[in-house]
Coordinates of C-alpha atoms in Angstrom, one line a residue:
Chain A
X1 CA 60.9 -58.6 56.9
X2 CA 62.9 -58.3 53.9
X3 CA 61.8 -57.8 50.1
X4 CA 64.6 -56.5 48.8
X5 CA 67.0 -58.1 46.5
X6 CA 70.2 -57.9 45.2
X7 CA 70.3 -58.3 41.0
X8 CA 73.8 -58.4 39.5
X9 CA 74.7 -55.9 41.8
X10 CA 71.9 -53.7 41.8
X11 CA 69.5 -53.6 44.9
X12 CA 65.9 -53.6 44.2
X13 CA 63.2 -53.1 47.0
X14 CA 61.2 -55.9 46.0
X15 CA 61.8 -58.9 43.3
X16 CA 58.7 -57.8 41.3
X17 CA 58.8 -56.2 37.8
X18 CA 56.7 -56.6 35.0
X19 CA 57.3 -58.3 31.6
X20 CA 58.7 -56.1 28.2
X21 CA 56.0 -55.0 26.4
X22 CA 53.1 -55.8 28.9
X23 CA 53.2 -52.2 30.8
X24 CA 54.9 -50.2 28.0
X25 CA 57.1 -48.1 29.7
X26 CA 54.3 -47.7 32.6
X27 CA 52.8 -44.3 31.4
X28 CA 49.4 -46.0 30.8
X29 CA 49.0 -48.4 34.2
X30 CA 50.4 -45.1 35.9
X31 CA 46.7 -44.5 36.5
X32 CA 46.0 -47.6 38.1
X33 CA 49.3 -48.7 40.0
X34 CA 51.3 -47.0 42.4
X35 CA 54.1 -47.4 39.9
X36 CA 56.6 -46.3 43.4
X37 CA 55.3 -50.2 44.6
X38 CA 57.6 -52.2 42.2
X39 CA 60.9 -53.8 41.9
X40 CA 61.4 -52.3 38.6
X41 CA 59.7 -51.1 35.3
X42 CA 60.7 -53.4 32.6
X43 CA 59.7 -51.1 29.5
X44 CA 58.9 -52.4 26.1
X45 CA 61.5 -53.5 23.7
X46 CA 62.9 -50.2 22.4
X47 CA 65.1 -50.5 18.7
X48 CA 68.0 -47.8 17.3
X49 CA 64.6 -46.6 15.4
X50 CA 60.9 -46.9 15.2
X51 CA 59.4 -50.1 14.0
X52 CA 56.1 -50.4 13.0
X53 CA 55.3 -53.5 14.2
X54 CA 53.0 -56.4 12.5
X55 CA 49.7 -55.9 10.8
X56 CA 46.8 -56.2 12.7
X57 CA 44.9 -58.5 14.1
X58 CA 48.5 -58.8 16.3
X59 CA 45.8 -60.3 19.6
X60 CA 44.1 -63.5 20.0
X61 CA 42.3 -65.1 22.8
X62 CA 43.3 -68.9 23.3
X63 CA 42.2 -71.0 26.5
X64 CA 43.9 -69.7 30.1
X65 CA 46.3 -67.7 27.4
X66 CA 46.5 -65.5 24.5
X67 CA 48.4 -65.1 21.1
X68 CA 50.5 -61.8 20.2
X69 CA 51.9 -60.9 17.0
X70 CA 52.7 -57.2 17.9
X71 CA 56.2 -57.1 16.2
X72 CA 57.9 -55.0 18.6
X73 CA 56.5 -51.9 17.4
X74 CA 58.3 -49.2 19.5
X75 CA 59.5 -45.4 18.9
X76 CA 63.2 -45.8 18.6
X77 CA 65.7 -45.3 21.1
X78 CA 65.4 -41.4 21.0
X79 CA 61.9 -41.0 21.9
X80 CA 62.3 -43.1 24.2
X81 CA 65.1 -41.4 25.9
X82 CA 63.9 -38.1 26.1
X83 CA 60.1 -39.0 26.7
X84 CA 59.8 -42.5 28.8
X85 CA 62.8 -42.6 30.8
X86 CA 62.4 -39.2 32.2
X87 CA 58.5 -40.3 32.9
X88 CA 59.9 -43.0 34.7
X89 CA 62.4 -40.8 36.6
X90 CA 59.7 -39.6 38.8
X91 CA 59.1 -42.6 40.7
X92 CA 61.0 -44.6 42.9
X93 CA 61.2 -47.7 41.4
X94 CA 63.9 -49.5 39.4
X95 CA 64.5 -49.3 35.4
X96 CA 65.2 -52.3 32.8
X97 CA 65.0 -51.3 29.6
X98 CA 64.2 -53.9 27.1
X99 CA 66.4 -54.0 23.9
X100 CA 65.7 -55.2 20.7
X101 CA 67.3 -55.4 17.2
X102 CA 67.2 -57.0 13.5
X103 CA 71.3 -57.1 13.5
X104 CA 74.1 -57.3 15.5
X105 CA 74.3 -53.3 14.7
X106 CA 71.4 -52.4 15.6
X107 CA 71.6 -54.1 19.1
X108 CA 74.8 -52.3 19.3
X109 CA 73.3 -48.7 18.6
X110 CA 70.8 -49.2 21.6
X111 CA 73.4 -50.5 24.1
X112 CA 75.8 -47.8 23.2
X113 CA 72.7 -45.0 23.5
X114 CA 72.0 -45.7 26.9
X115 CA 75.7 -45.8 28.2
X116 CA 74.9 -42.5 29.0
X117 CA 71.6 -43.0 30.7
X118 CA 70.7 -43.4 34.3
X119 CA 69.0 -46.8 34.0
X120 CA 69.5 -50.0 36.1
X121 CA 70.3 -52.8 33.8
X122 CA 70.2 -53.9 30.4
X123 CA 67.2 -57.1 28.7
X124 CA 68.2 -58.0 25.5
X125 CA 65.4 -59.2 23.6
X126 CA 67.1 -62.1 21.5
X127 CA 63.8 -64.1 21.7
X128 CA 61.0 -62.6 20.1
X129 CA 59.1 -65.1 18.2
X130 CA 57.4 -62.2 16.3
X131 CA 60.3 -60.5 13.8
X132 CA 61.6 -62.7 11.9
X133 CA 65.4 -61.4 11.4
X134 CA 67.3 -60.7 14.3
X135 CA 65.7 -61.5 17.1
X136 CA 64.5 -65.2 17.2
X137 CA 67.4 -66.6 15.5
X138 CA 70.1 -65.5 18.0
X139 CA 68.0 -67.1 20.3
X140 CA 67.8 -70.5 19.4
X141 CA 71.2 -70.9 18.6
X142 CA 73.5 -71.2 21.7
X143 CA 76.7 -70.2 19.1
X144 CA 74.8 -67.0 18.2
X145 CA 73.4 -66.5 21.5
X146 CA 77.2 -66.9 23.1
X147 CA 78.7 -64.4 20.2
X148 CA 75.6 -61.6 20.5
X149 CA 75.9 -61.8 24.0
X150 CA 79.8 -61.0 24.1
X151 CA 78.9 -58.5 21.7
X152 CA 76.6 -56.7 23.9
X153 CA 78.7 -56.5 27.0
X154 CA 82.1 -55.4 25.0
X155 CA 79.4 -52.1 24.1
X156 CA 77.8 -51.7 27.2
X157 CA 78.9 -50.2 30.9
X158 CA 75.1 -51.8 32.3
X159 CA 74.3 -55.2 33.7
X160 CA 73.4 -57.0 30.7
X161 CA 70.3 -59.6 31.3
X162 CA 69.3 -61.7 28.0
X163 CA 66.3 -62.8 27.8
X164 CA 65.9 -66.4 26.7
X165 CA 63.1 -68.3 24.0
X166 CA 61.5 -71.2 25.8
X167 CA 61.7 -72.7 22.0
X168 CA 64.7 -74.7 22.0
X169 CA 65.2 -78.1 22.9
X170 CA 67.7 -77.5 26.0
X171 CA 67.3 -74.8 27.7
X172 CA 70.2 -75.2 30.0
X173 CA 72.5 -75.2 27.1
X174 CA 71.4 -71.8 26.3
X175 CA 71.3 -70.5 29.6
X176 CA 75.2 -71.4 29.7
X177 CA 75.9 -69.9 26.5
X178 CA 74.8 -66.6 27.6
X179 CA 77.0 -67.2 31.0
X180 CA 80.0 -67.7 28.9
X181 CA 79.1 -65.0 27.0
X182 CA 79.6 -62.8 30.0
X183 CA 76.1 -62.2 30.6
X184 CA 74.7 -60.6 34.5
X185 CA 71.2 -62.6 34.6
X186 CA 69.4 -64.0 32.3
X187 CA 65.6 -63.5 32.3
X188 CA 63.1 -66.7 31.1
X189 CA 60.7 -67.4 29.5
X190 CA 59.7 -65.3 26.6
X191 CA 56.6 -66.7 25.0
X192 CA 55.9 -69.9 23.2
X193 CA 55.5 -69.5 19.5
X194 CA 51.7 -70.7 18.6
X195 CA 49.2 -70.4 15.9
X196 CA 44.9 -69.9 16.3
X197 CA 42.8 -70.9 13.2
X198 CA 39.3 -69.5 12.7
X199 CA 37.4 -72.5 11.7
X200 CA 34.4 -70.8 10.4
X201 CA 35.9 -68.4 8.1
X202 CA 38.9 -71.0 7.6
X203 CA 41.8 -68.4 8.4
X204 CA 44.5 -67.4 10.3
X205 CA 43.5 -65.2 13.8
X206 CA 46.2 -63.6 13.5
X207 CA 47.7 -61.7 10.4
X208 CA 51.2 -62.9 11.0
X209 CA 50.1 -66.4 11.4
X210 CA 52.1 -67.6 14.3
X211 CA 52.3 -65.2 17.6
X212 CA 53.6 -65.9 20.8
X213 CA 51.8 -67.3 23.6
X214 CA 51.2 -66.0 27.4
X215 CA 49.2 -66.4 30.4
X216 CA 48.3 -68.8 32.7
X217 CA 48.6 -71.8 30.3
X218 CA 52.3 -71.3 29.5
X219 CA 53.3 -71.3 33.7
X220 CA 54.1 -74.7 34.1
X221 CA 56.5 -74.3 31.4
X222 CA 58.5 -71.4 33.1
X223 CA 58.5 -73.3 36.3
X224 CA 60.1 -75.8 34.2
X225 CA 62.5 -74.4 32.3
X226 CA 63.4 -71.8 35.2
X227 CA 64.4 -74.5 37.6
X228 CA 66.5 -76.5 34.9
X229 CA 68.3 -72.7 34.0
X230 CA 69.1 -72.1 37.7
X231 CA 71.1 -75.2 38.0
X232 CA 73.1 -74.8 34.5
X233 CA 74.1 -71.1 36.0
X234 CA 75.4 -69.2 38.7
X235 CA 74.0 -65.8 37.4
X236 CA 71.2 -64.9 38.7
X237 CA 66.9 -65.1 36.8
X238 CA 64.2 -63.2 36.5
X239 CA 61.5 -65.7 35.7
X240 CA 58.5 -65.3 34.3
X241 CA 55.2 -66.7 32.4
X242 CA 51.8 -66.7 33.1
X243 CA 52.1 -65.5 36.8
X244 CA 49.0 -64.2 37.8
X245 CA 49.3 -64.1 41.6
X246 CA 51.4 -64.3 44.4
X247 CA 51.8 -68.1 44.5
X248 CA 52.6 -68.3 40.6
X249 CA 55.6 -65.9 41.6
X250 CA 56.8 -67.7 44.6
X251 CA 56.7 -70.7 42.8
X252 CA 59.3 -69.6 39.9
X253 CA 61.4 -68.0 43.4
X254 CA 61.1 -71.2 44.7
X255 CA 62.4 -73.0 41.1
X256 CA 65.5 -70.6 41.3
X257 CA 64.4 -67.2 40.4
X258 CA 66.0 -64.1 42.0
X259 CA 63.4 -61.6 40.4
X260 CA 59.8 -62.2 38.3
X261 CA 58.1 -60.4 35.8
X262 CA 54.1 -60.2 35.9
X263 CA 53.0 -59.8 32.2
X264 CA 49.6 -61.3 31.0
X265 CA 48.0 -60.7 34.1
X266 CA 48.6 -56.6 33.7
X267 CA 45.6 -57.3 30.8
X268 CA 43.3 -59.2 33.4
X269 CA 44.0 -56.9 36.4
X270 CA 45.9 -53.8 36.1
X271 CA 46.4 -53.5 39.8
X272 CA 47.8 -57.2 39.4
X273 CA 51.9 -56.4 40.6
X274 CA 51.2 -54.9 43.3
X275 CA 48.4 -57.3 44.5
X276 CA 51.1 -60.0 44.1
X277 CA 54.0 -58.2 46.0
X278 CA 51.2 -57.8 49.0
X279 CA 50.4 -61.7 48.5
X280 CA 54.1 -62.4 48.5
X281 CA 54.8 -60.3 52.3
X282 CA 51.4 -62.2 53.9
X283 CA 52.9 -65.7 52.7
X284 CA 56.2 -64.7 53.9
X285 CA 54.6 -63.4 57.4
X286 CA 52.0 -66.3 57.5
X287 CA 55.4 -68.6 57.4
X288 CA 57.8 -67.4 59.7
X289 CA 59.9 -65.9 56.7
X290 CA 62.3 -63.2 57.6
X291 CA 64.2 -62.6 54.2
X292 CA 62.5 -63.0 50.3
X293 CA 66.4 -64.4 49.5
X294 CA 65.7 -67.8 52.0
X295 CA 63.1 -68.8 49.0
X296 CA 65.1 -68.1 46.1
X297 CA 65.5 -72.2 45.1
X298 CA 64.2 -73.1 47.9
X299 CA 62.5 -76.0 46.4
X300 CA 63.2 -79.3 48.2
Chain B
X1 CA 38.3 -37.4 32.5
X2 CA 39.6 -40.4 35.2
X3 CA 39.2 -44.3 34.2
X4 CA 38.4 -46.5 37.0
X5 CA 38.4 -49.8 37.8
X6 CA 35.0 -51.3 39.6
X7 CA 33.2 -54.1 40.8
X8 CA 29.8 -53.2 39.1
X9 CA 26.6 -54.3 40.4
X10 CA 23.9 -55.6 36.7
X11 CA 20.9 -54.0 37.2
X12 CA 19.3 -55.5 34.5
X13 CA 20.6 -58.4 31.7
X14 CA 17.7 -59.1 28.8
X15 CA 17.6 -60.6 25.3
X16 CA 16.8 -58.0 22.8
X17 CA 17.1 -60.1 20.2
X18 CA 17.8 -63.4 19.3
X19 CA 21.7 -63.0 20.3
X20 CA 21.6 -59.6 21.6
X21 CA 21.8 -58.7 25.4
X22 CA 21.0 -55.5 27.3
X23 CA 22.5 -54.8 30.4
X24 CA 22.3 -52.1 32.9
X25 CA 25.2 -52.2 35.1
X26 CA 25.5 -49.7 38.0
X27 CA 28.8 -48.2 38.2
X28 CA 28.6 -44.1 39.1
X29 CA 32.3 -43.4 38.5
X30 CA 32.3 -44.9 35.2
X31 CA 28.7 -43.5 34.4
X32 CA 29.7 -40.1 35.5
X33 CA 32.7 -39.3 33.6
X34 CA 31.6 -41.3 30.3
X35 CA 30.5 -39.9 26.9
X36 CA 29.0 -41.0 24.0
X37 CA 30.9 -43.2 21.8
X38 CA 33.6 -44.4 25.0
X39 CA 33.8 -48.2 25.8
X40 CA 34.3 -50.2 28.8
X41 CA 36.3 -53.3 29.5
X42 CA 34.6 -55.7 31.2
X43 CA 36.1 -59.0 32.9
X44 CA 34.7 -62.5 32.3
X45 CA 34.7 -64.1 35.6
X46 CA 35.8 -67.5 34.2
X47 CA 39.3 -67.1 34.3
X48 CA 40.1 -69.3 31.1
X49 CA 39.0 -66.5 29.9
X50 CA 41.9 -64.4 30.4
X51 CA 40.7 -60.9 28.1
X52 CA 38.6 -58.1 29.1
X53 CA 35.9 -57.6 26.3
X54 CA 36.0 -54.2 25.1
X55 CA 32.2 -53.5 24.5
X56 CA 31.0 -49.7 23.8
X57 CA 28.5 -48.1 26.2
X58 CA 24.9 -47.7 24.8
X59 CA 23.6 -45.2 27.2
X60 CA 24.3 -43.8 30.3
X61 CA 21.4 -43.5 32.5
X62 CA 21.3 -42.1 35.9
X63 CA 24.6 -43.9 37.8
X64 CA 24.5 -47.1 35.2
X65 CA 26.1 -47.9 32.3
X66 CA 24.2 -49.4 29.5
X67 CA 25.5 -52.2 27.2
X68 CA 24.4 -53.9 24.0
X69 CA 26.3 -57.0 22.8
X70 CA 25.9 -59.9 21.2
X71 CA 26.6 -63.3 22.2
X72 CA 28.6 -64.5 19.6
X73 CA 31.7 -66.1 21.3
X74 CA 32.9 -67.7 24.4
X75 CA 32.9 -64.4 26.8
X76 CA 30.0 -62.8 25.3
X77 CA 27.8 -65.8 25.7
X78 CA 28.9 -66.1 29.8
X79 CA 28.1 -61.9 29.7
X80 CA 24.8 -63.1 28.9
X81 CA 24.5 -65.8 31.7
X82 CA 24.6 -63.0 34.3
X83 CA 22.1 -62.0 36.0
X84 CA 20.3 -59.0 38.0
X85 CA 22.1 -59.0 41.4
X86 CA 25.4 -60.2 40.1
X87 CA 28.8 -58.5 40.0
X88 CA 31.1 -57.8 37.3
X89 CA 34.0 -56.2 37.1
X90 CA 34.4 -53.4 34.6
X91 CA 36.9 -50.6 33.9
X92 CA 35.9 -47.6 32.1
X93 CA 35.2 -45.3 30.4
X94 CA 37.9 -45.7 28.0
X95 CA 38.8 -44.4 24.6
X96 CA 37.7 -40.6 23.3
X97 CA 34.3 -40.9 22.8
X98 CA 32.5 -38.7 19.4
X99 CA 33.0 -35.0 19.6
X100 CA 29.8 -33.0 19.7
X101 CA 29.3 -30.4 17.2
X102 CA 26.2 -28.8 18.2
X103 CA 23.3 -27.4 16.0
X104 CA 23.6 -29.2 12.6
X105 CA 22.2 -31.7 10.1
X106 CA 23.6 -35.3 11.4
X107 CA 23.1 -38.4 9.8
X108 CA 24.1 -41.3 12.4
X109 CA 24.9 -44.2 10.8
X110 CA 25.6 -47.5 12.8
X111 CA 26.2 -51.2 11.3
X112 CA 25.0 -54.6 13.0
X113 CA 26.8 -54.7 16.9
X114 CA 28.0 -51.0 15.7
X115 CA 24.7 -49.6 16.0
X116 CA 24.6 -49.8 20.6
X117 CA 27.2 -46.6 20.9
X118 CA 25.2 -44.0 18.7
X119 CA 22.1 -44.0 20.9
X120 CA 23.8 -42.2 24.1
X121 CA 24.7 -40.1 21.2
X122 CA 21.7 -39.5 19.8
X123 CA 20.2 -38.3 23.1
X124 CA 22.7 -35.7 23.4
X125 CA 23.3 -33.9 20.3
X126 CA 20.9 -31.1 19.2
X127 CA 20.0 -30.8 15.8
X128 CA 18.1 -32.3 12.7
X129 CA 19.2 -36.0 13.3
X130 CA 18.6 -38.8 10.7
X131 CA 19.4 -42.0 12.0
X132 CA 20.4 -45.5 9.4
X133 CA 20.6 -48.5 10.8
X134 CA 21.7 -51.5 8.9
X135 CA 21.0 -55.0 9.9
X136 CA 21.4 -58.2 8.8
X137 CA 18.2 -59.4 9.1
X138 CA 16.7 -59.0 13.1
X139 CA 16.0 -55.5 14.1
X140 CA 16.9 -54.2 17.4
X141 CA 17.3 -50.8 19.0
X142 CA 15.4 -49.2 16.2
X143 CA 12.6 -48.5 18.2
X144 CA 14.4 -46.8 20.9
X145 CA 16.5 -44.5 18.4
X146 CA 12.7 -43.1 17.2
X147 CA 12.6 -40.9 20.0
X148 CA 15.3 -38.9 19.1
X149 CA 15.2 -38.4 15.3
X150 CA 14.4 -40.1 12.2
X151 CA 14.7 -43.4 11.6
X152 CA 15.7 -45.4 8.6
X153 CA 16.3 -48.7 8.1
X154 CA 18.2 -51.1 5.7
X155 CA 18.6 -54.7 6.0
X156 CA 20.7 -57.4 4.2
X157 CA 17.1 -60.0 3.9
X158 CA 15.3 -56.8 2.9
X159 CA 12.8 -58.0 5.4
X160 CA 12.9 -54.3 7.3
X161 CA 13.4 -51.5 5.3
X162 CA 15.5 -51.0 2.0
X163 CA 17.2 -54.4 1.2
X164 CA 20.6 -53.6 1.0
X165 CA 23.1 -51.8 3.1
X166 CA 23.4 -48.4 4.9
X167 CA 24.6 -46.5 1.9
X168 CA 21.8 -48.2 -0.2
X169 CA 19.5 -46.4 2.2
X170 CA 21.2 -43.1 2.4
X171 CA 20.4 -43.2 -1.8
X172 CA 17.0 -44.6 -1.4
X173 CA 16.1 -41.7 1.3
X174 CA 18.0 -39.3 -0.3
X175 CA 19.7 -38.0 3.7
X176 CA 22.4 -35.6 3.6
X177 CA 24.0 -33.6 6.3
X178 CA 26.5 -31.2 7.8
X179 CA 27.9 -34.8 10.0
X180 CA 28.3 -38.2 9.8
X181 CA 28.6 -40.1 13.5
X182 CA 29.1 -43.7 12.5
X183 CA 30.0 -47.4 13.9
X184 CA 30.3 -50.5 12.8
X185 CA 32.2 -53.4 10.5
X186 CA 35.0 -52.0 8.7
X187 CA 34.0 -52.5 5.2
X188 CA 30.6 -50.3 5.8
X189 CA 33.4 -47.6 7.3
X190 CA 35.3 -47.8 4.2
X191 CA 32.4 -47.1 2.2
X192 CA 31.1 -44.2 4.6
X193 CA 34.4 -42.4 4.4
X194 CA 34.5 -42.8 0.6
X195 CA 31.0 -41.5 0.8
X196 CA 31.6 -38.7 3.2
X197 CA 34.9 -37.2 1.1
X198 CA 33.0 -37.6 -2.0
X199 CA 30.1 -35.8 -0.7
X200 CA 32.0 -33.2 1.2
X201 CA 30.8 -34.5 4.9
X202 CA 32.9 -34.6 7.6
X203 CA 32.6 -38.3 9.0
X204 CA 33.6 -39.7 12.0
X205 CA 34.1 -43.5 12.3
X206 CA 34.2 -45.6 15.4
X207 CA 36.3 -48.8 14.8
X208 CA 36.9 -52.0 16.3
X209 CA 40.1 -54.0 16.8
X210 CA 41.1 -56.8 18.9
X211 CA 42.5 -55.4 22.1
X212 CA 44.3 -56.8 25.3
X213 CA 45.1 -53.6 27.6
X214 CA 42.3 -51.2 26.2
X215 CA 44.5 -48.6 27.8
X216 CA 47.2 -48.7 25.2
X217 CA 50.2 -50.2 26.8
X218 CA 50.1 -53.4 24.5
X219 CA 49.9 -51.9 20.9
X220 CA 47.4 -55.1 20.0
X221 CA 44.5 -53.0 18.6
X222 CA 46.8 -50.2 16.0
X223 CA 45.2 -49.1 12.7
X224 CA 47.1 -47.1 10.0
X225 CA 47.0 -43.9 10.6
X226 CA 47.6 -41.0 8.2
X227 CA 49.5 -38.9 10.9
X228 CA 52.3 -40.2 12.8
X229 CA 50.9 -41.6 16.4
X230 CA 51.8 -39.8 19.2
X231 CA 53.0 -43.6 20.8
X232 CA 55.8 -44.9 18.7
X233 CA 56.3 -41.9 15.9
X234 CA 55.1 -44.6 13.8
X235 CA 51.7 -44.5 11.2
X236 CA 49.9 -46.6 14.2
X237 CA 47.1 -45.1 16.1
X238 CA 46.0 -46.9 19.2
X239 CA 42.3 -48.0 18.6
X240 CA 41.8 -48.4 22.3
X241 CA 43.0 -44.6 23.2
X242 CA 43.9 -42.7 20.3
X243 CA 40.2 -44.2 18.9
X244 CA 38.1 -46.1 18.9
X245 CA 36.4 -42.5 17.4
X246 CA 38.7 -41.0 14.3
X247 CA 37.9 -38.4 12.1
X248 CA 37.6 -40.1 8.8
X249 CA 40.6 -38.9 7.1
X250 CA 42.9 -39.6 10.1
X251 CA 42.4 -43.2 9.4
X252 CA 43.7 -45.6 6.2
X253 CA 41.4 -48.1 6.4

């Protein structure tokens, strides 16, 4: 039985991986998961320098979801290099590194930094519905999408993934613009921007206001939107929102998805990725499925 | 000193007041490796309810963890649905946990749902030990905390006590000591490291913060730190592993 699969060119041993900023860059869930089990470690956006992120509260509770305002806090590319990646190193397990920037610059720094580094591929974080320069606005905007995107891969000698907002009104058209752009894969959805009031006290949950939303309540969305990207494209997805066991993450394989990220459910269950790599192999054994790349938009 | 992830078996789940539960849940790993002042995460089985509560462990008797919350919100109020027999799965202990200094004058000082974590404490430190509780208006715990020092008592009705709050009491009593051990909301924090500095006290604070991981992967739960975090080089200490315990000056809150 095969689990393996081939991403832009790189061969992972299993299409599971875990979404930016849900596992940090695994040191923590090290404890937990046999980190050697996964696809790939997607780590937590990283900047040219350290951000401090959003005041707190960044977390909310909402029903079958949850709201978070975190602001990309992160220790800047440097840390990260000499600290995470060499962390990571020790495992045998693939490495995405999540990118994230206020300007065209500042993506630029990052890519250029990890030229040198023995990573796998390349998510650019153009959809974070928490930092309010940078970030969201090259992701709603095909133009700026297409133009960042081009920018990224004239700078960088990795696979270059970008990682799409679910808040726009096409999301074909922007999965298109970051194929014309030159992009590898493209990797949906980041969360969907929301907002939690406190009744009682008549206030905002969070301190930012808005945050972006995850878990179970946001997967019908991703199916969505994953299935409509995989027929505007030829590159290949990671897909991912609100997948909290095996059958969420067949189902966005089944939409079109090549890889999928577990995020939310790393909160719930920190054993969660590898419970739903195991739930994966006994559905493909319980079928009569030889190969995890016969499902891959498989949907009839 | 190992977290671990369990299916705990409740011992015991009782009203202690009229929105706060006790609960004895038996979970050896967790109870073995667990000091005072550490929390737990424990998972709502309805699974709208995605987050683990973070709730701080009371006492640690035996192989079972002891918790004291109150049933405020949506989680908490199923937490107090369960009963003896039942199963609930809980990962722990987590966070630092108060350093003991042994053999000195300690006032404990605990606020409202901040007052559960000093009694484990209580029970293990050796010394003179002065105890403050502030409540809103219903007491609880206060009787339990007797056997292990003195106990004073402030409440916000003035029903119990000295009306007022706990540094209204600490005046009224006239306590002092060589430590402050305290937990609760953050504006009775504030005041107690305002106190402590001006009083020459070292005081350590236990805070709260709304959390996802509580193993500090997500960065929900930061406070401002005065040192850069060992995380993201940053001013942002991790409540949930840096915490929830600080020493009062490492904190800006």
């Amino acid at each position: 039985m095969n689990l393996s699969v081939n991403y832009a060119g790189v061969t992972f041993k299993n299409p599971i991986t875990v979404a930016s900023g849900t596992f940090g860059s695994g040191v923590e869930y090290s404890e937990f998961v046999d980190l050697n089990r996964l696809g790939a470690v997607t780590t937590k956006g990283v900047a040219d320098r350290p951000w401090e992120g959003n005041p707190t509260p960044r977390i909310a509770e909402t029903y079958g979801g949850m709201l978070n305002a975190v602001g990309l806090q992160n220790p800047g590319i440097d840390v990260f290099v000499e600290r995470d990646i060499p962390f990571l190193k020790q495992y045998d397990t693939g490495i995405i590194v999540n990118v994230c920037g206020h300007s065209e610059e500042e993506y630029v720094n990052v890519v250029e930094r990890l030229n040198d580094v023995d990573v796998d591929m390349l998510e650019i974080n153009v959809s974070c519905p928490n930092v309010k320069e940078g970030g969201i606005a090259f992701g709603t905007d095909p133009k700026q999408l297409n133009h960042v995107t081009k920018l990224v891969k004239s700078h960088s000698n990795k696979p270059v993934i970008m990682k799409l907002s679910p808040n726009v009104t096409d999301i074909a058209e922007m999965a298109r613009a970051a194929e014309d752009g030159g992009a590898d894969g493209i990797s949906l959805i980041n969360t969907i921007t929301g907002m939690k009031i406190d009744v009682d006290r008549r206030k905002f949950v969070l301190a930012n206001q808005t945050g972006g939303l995850s878990g179970p309540a946001i997967h019908p969305v991703a199916v969505r939107m994953v299935y409509q990207a995989s027929h505007a494209v030829k590159i290949p997805i990671i897909g991912m929102g609100g997948v909290m066991n095996a059958y969420d993450a067949l189902e966005l394989i089944l939409a079109g998805a090549t890889m999928v990220s577990v995020g939310t459910a790393n909160f719930i269950n920190p054993n969660a990725t590898v419970e739903i790599i195991d739930g994966i192999e006994e559905y493909m054994k319980k079928n009569g499925v030889d190969d995890i790349n016969d499902l891959i938009g498989a949907v009839e | 000193m190992s977290k671990s992830l369990v299916e705990g078996t409740i011992v015991s789940n009782e009203p202690i007041s009229s929105d706060c539960y006790s609960m004895f849940i038996s979970a050896a790993d967790i109870a073995n490796a667990a000091v005072p002042g550490q929390f737990i995460n424990v998972y709502i089985n309805d699974g709208s309810k995605l987050l683990p509560r973070p709730i701080s462990i009371c006492e640690i008797v035996d192989d079972k963890v002891r918790i004291v919350f109150r049933a405020v919100g949506g989680g908490t109020k199923e937490l107090a649905t369960y009963k003896a027999g039942e199963v609930v799965r809980v990962m722990g202990p987590l966070g630092n946990g108060y350093p003991l200094e042994q053999d000195k004058s300690y006032m404990l000082i605990g606020g409202g749902i901040g007052i559960p974590p000093l009694l484990e404490l209580s029970k293990r430190l050796k010394g003179d030990i002065n105890i403050v509780l502030g409540y809103r208006d219903e007491i609880f715990l206060a009787d339990e905390f007797a056997k292990y020092g003195k106990v004073y008592i402030a409440s916000e009705d003035g029903k119990t006590g000295v009306k007022g709050n706990v540094i209204d009491a600490i005046n009224e009593y006239d306590l002092s000591a060589d430590i402050i051990y305290s937990c609760g909301p953050t504006p009775m924090l504030r005041g107690l490291k305002a106190y402590g500095s001006e009083h020459n006290i070292k005081t350590y604070l236990s805070l709260e913060e709304r959390m996802a991981c509580g193993i500090g992967a997500c960065l929900g739960c930061v406070t401002k730190s005065t040192d850069v975090d060992s995380h993201s080089h940053v001013n942002n200490k991790r409540v949930c592993k840096d915490g929830p315990v600080f020493e009062a000056s490492e904190v800006d809150l």
